[in-house]
PDB file of C-alpha atoms in Angstrom:
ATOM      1  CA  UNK A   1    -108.315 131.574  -7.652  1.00 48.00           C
ATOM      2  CA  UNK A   2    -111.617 132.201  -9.449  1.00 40.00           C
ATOM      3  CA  UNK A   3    -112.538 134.284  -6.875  1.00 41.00           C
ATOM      4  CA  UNK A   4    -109.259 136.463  -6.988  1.00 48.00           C
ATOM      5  CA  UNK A   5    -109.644 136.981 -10.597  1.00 42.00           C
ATOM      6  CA  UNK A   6    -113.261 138.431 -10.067  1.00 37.00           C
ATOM      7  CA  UNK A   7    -112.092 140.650  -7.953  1.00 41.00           C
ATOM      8  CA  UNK A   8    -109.442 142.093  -9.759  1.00 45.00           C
ATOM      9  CA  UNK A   9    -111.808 142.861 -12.786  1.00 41.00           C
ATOM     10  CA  UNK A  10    -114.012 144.711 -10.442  1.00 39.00           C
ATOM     11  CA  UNK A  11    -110.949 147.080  -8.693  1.00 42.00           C
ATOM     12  CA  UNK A  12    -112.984 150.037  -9.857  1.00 36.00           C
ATOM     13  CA  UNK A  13    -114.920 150.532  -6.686  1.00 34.00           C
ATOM     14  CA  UNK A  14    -111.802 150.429  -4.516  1.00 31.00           C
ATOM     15  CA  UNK A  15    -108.930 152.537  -3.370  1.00 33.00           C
ATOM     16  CA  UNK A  16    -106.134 154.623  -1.158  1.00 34.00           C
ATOM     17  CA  UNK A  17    -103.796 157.350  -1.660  1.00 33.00           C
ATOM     18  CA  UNK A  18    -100.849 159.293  -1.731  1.00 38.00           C
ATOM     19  CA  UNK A  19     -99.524 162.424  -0.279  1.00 49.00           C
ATOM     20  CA  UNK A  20     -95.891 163.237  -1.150  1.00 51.00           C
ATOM     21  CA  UNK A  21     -95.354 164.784  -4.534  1.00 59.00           C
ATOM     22  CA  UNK A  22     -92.141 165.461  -7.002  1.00 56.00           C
ATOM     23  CA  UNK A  23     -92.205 167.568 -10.076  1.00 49.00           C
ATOM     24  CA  UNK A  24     -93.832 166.144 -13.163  1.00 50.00           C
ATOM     25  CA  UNK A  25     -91.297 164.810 -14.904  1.00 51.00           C
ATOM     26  CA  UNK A  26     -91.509 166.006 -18.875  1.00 54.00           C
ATOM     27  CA  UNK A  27     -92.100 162.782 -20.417  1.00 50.00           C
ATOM     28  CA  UNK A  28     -93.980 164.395 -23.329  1.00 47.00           C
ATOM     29  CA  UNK A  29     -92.573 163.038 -26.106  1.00 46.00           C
ATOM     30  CA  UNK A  30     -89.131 165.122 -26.005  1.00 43.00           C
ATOM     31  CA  UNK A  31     -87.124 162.276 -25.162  1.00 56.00           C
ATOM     32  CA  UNK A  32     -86.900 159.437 -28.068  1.00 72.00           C
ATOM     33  CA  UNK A  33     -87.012 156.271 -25.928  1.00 87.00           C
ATOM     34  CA  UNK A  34     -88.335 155.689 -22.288  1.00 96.00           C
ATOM     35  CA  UNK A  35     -85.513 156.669 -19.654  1.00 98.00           C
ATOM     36  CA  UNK A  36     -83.972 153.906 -17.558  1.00 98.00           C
ATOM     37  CA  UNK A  37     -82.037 152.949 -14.265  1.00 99.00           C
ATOM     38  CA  UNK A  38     -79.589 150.745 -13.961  1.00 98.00           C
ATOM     39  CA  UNK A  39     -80.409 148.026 -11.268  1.00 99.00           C
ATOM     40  CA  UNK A  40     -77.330 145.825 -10.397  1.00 98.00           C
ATOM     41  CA  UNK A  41     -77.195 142.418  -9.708  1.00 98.00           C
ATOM     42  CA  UNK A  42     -78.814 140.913  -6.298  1.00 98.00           C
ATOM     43  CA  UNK A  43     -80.551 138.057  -4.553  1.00 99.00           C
ATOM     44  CA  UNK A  44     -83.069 139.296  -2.007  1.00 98.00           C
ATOM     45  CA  UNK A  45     -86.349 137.432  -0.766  1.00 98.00           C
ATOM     46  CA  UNK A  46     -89.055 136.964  -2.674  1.00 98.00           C
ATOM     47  CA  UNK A  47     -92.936 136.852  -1.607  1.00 97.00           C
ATOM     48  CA  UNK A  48     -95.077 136.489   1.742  1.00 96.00           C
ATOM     49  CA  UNK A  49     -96.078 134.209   4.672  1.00 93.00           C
ATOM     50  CA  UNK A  50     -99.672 135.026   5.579  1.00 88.00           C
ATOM     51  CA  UNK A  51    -101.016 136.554   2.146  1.00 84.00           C
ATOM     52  CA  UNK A  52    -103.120 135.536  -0.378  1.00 88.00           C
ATOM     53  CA  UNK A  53    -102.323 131.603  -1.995  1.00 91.00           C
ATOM     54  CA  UNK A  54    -100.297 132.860  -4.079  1.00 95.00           C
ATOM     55  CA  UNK A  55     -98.114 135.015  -2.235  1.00 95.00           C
ATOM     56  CA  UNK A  56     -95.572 132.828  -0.804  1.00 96.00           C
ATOM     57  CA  UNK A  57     -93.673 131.216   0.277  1.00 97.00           C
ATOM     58  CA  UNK A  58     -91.032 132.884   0.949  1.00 97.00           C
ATOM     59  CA  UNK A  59     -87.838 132.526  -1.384  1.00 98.00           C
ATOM     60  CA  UNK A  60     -84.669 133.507  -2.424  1.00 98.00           C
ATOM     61  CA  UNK A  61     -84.010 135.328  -5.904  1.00 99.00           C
ATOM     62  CA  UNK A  62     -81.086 136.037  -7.433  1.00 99.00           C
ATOM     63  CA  UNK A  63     -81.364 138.328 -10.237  1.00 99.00           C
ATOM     64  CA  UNK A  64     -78.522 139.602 -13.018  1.00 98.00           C
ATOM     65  CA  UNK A  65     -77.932 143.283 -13.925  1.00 99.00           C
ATOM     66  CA  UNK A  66     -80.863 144.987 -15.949  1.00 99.00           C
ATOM     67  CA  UNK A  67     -82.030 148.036 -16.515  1.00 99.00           C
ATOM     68  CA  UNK A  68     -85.807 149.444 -15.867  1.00 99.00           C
ATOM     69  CA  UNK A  69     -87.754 151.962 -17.280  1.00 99.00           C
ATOM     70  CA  UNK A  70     -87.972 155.214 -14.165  1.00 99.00           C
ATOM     71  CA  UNK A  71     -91.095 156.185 -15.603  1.00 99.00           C
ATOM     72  CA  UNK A  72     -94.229 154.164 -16.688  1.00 99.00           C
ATOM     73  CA  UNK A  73     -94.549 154.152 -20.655  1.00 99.00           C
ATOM     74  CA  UNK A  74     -96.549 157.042 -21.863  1.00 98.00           C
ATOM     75  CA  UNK A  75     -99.103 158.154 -23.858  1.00 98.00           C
ATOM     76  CA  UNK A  76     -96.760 160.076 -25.707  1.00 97.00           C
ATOM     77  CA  UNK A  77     -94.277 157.571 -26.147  1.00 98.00           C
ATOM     78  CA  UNK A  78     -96.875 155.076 -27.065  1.00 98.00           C
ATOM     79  CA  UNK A  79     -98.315 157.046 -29.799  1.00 98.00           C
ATOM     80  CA  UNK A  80     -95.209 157.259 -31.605  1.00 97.00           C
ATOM     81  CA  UNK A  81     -94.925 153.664 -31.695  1.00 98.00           C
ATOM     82  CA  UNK A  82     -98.248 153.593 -33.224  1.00 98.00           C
ATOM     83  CA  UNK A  83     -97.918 155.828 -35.239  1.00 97.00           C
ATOM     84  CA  UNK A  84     -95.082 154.235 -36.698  1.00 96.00           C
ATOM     85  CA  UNK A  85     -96.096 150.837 -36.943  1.00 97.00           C
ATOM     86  CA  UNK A  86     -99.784 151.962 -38.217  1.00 97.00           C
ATOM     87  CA  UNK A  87    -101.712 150.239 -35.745  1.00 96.00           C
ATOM     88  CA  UNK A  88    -104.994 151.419 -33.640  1.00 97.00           C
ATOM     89  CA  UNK A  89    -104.489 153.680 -30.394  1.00 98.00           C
ATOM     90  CA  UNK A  90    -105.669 152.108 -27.514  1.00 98.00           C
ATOM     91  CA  UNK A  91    -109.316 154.470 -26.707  1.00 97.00           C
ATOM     92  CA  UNK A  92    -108.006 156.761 -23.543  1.00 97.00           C
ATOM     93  CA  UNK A  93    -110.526 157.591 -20.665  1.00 96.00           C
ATOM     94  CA  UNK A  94    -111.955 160.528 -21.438  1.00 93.00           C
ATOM     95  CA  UNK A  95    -110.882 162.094 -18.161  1.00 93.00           C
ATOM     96  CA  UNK A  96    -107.365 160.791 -19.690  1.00 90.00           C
ATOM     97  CA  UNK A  97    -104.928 160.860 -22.522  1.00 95.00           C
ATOM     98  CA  UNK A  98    -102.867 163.477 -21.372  1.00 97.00           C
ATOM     99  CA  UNK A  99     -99.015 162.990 -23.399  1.00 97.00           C
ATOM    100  CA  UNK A 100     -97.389 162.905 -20.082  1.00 97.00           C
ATOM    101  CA  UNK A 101     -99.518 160.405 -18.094  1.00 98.00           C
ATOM    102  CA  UNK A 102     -99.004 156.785 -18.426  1.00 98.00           C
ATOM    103  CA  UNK A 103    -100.794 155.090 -21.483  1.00 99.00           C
ATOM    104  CA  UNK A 104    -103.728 152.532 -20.556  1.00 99.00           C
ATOM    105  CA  UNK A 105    -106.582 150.275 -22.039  1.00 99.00           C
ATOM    106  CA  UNK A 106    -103.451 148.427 -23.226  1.00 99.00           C
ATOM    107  CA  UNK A 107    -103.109 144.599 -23.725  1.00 99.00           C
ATOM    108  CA  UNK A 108    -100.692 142.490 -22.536  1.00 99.00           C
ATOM    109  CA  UNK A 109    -100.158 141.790 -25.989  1.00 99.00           C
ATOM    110  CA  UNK A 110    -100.104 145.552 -26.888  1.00 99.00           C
ATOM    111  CA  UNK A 111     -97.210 145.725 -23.988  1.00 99.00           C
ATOM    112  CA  UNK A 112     -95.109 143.395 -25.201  1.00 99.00           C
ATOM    113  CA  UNK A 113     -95.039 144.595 -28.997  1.00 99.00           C
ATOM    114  CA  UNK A 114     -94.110 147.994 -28.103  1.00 99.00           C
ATOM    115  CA  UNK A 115     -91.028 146.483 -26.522  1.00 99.00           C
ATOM    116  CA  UNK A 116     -90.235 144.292 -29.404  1.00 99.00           C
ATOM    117  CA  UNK A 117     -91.049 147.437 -31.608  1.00 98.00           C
ATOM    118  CA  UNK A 118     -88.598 150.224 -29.378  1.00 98.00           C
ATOM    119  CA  UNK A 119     -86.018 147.046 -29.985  1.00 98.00           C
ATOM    120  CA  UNK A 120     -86.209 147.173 -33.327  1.00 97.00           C
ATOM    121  CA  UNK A 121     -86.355 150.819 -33.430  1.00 95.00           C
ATOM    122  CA  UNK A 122     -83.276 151.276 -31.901  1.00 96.00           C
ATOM    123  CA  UNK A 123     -81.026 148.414 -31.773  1.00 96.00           C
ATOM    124  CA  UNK A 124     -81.185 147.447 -28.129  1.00 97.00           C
ATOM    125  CA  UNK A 125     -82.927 145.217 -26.120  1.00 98.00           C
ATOM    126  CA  UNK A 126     -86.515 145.546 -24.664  1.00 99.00           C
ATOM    127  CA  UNK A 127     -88.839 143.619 -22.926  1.00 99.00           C
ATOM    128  CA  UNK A 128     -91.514 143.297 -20.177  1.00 99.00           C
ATOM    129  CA  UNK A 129     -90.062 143.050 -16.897  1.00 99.00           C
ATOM    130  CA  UNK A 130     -90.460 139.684 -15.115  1.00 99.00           C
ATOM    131  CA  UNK A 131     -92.494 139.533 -12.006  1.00 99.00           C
ATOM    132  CA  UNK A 132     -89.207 139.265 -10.061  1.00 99.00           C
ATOM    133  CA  UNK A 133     -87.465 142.315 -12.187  1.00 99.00           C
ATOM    134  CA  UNK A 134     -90.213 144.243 -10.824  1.00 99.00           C
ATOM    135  CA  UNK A 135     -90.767 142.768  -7.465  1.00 99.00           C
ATOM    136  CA  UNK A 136     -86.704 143.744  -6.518  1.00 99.00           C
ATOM    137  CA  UNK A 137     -87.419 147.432  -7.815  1.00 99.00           C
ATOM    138  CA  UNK A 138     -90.445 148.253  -5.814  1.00 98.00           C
ATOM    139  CA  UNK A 139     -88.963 146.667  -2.698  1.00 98.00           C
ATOM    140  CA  UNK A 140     -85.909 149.342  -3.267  1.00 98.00           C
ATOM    141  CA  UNK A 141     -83.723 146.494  -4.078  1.00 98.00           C
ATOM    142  CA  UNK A 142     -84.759 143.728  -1.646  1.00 98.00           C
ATOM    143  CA  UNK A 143     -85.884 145.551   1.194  1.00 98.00           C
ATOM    144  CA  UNK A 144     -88.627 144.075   3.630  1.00 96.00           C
ATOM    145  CA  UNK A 145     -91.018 146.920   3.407  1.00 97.00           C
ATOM    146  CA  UNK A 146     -95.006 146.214   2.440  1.00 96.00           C
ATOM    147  CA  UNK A 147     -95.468 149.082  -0.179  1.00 95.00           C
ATOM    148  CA  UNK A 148     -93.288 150.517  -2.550  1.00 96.00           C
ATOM    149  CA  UNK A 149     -93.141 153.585  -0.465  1.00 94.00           C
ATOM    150  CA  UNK A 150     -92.361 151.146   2.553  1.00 94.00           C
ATOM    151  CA  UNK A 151     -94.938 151.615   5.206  1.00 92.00           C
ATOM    152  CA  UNK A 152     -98.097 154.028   6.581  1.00 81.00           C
ATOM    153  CA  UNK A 153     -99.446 156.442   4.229  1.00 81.00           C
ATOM    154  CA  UNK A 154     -98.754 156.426   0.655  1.00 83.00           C
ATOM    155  CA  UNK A 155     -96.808 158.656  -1.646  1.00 85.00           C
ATOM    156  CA  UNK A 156     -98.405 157.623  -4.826  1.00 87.00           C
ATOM    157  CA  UNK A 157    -101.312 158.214  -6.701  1.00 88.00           C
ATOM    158  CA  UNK A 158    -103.626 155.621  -5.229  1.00 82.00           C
ATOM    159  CA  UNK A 159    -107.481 156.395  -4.233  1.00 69.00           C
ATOM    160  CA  UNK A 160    -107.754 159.399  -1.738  1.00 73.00           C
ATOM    161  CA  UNK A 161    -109.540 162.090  -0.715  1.00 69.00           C
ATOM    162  CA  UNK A 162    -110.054 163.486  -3.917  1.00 79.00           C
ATOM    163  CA  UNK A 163    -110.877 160.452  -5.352  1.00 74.00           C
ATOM    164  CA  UNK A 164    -113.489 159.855  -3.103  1.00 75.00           C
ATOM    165  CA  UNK A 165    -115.116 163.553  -4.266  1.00 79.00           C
ATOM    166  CA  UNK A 166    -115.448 161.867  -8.021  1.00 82.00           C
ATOM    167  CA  UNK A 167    -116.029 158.535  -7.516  1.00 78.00           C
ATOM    168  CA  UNK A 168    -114.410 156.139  -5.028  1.00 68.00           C
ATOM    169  CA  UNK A 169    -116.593 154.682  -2.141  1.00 66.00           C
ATOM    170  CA  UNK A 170    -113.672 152.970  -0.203  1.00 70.00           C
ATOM    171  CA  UNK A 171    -110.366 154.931  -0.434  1.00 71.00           C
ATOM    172  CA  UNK A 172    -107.666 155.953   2.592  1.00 68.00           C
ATOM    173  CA  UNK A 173    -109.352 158.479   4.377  1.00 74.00           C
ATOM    174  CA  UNK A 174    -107.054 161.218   5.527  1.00 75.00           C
ATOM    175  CA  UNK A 175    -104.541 161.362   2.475  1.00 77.00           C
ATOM    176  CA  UNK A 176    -104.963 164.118  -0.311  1.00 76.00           C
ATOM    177  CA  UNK A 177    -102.572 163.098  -3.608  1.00 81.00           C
ATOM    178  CA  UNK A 178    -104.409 165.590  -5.554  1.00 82.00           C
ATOM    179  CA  UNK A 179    -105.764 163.479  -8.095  1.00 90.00           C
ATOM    180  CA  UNK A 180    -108.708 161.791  -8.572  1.00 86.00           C
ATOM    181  CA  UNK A 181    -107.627 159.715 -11.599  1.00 91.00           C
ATOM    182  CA  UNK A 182    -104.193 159.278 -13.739  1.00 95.00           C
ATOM    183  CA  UNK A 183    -101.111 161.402 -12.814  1.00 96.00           C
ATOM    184  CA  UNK A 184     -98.460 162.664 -15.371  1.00 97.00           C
ATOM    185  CA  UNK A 185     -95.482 159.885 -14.684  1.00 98.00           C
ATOM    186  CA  UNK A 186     -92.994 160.937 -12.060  1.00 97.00           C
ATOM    187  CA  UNK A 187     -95.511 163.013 -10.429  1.00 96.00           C
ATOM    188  CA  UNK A 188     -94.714 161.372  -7.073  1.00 94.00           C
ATOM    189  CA  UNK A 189     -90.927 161.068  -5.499  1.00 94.00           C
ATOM    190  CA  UNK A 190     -88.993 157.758  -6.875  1.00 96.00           C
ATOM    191  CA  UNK A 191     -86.928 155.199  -5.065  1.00 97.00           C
ATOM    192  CA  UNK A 192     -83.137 155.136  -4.426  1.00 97.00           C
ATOM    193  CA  UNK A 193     -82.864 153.491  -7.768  1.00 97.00           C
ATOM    194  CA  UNK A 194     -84.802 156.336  -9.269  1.00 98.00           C
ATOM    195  CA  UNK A 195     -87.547 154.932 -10.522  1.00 98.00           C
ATOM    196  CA  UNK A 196     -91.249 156.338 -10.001  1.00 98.00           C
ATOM    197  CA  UNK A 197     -94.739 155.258  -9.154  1.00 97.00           C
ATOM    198  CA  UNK A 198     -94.135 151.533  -8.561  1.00 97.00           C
ATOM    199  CA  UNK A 199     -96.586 151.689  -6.537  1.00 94.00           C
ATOM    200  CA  UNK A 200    -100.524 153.559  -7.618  1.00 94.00           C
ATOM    201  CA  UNK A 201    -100.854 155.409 -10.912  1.00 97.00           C
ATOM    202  CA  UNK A 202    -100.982 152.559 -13.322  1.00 98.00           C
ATOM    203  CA  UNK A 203    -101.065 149.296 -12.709  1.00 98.00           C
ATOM    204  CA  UNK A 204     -98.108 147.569 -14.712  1.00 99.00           C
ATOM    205  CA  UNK A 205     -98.113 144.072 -16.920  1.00 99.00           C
ATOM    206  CA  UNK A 206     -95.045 141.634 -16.236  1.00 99.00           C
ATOM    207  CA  UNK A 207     -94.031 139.399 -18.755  1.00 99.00           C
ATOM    208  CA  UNK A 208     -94.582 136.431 -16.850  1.00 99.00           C
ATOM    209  CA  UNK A 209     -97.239 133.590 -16.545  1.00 99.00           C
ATOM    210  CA  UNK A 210     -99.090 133.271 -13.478  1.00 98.00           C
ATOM    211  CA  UNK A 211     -97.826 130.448 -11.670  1.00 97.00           C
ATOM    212  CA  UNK A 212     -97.428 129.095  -7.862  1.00 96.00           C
ATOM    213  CA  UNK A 213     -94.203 130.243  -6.166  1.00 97.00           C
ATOM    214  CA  UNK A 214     -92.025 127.494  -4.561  1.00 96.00           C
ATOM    215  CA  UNK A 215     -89.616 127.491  -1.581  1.00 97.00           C
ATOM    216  CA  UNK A 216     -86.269 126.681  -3.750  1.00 97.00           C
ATOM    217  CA  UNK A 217     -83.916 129.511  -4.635  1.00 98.00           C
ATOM    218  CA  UNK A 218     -84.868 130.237  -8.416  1.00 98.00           C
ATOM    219  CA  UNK A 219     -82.037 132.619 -10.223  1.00 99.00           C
ATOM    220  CA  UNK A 220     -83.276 134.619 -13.196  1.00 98.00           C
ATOM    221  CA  UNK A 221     -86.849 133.558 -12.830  1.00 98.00           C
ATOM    222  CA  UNK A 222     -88.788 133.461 -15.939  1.00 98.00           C
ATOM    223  CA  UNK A 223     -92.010 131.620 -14.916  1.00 97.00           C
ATOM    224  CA  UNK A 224     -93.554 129.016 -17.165  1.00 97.00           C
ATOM    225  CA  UNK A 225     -93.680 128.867 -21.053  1.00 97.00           C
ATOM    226  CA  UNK A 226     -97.457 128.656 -21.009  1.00 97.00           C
ATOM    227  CA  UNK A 227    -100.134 129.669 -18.723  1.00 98.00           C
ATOM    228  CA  UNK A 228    -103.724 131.033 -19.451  1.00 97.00           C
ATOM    229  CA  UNK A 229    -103.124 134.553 -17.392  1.00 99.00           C
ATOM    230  CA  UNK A 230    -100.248 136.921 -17.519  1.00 99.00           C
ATOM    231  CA  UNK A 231     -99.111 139.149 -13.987  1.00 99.00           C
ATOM    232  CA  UNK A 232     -99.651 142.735 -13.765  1.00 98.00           C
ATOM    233  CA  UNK A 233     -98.616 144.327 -10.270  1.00 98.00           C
ATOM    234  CA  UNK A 234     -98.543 147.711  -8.768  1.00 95.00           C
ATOM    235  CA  UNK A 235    -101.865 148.887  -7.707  1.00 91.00           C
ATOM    236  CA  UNK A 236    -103.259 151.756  -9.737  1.00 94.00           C
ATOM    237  CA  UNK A 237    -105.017 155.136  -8.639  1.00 93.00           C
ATOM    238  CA  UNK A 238    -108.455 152.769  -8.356  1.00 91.00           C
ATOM    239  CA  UNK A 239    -106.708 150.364  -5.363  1.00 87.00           C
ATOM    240  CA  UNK A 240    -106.981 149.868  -1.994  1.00 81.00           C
ATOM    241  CA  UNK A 241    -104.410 148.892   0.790  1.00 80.00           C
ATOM    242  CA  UNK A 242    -104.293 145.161   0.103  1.00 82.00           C
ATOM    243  CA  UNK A 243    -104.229 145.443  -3.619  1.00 86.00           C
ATOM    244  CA  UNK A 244    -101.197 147.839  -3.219  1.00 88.00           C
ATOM    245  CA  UNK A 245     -99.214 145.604  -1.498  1.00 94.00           C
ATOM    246  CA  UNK A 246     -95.731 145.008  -3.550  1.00 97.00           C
ATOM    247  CA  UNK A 247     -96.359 140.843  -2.461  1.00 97.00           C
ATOM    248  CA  UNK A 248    -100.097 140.982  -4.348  1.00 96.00           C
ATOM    249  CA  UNK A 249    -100.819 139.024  -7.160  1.00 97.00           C
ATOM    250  CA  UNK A 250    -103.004 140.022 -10.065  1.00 97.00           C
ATOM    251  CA  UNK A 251    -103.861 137.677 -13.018  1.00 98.00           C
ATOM    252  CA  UNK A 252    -105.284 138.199 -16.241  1.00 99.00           C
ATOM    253  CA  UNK A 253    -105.638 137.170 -19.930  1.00 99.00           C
ATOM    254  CA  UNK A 254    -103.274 138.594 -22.701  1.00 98.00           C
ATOM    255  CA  UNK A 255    -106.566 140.295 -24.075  1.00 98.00           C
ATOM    256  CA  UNK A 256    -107.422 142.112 -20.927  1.00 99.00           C
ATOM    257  CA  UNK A 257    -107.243 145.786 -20.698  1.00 98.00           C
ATOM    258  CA  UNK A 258    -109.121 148.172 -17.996  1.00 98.00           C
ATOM    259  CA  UNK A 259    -108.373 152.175 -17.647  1.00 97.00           C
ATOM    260  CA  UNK A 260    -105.735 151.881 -14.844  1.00 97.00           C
ATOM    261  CA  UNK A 261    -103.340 149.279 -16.377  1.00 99.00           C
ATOM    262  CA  UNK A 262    -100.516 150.041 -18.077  1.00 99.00           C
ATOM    263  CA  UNK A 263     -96.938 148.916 -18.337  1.00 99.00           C
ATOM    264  CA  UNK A 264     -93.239 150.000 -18.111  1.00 99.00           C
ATOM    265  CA  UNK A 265     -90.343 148.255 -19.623  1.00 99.00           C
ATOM    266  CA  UNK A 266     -86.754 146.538 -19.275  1.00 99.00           C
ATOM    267  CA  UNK A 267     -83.812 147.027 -21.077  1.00 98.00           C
ATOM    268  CA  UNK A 268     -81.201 144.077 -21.271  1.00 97.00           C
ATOM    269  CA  UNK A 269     -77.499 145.481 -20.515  1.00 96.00           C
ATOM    270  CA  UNK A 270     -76.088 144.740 -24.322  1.00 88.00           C
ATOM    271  CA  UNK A 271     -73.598 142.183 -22.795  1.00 80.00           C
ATOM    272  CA  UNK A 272     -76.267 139.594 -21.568  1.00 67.00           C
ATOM    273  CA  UNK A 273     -78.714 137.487 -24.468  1.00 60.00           C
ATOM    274  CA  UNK A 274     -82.326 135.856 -24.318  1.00 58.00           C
TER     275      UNK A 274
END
């Protein structure tokens, strides 16, 4: 576990790609809160045999209706809520900071107060996703596929070509995404829920604890009510095949931050509670 944890503070040397864009979608600022899907109710499968320790085993999930931000939470959006609640900006790469690309350098603990400060804000309910929330989105709603995009090259913004002409050393040769670092959200076609760069970009805190998966059906899954190390999943533009696989497992403390992890959000449907 140690070992795994090294390794994900050290992603910075790694990476793949992606090759099949959309527009930009305007996230700017224009639009007050962070646009969601709708994802309706489901049990699919949940985790690997084969993978890393934690991956597996395999079990079933059944989750209730929610809805998901499309779009990774942006710089834009992000500086509103500090702004508002007169707290620091996180410090933006300096090949970053764009409005429309997704904010980074954030906390867990950064993630999670936005939420509770966009609930406040506007009377609904926000949150982190759990690991499972997310885990049934990037599988397209419980398909068996290995990468958000399902399989072979990538359509995300994951290390590439042009990556590997600024700065990565191990990348997937033979895909161009066209960026070398951050994309503006939406940059890359979403899923049949609608709901962009699950995979690359950012990577993306959960709300969850880390914690060993077991073979009984869990419904709902929350994860433990302590832990040292929170989930993030996703991959970012700085990963490689194996650490954008949708079953991969990355750990960290609430006070960990790195220039390609970032966050998205959940909205409760207003008939459900905590």
């Amino acid at each position: 576990m140690l070992l795994k944890i090294l390794l994900v503070a050290s992603l910075t040397g790694f990476g793949c790609a992606g090759n099949s864009k959309a527009g930009a979608v305007d996230q700017s600022g224009s639009s007050k809160n962070p646009e969601v899907a709708f994802v309706k109710a489901g049990t699919f499968d949940m985790g690997i045999s084969g993978g890393e320790f934690d991956e597996g085993p395999v079990h079933k999930v059944s989750l209730s209706d929610y809805y998901i931000g499309k779009f990774e939470v942006t710089v834009a959006q992000y500086k509103r809520f500090a702004l508002e609640t007169g707290r620091p900006m996180p410090k933006q790469p300096d090949w970053g900071g764009k409005p429309d690309e997704p904010v980074v350098n954030v906390t867990w603990t950064d993630a999670s107060d936005f939420a509770k400060w966009l609930s406040e804000e506007s009377g609904e309910k926000y949150r982190l996703p759990t690991e499972a929330e997310w885990y049934f989105v990037a599988t397209d709603g419980g398909k068996t596929i290995t990468y958000p995009w399902g399989e072979g090259n990538p359509s995300a913004n994951i290390a590439d070509e042009t990556a590997a002409k600024k700065w990565a050393s191990k990348y997937w040769k033979g895909t161009d995404d066209g960026f070398a670092y951050l994309a503006p959200v939406g940059s890359f076609d979403g899923n049949s829920l609608g709901v962009h760069d699950m995979g690359g970009n950012a990577a993306e805190w959960v709300s969850n604890f880390h914690y060993e998966f077991s073979a009984e059906k869990q419904d709902d899954p929350l994860g433990p009510k302590k832990g040292k190390n929170k989930v993030f999943k996703g991959g970012s533009f700085r990963t490689n095949a194996w650490y954008s696989r949708i079953a991969q497992r990355n750990f960290m403390p609430v006070t960990f931050k790195q220039d390609y992890l970032g966050f998205r959000i959940v909205k409760q449907p207003k008939t459900q509670t905590d």
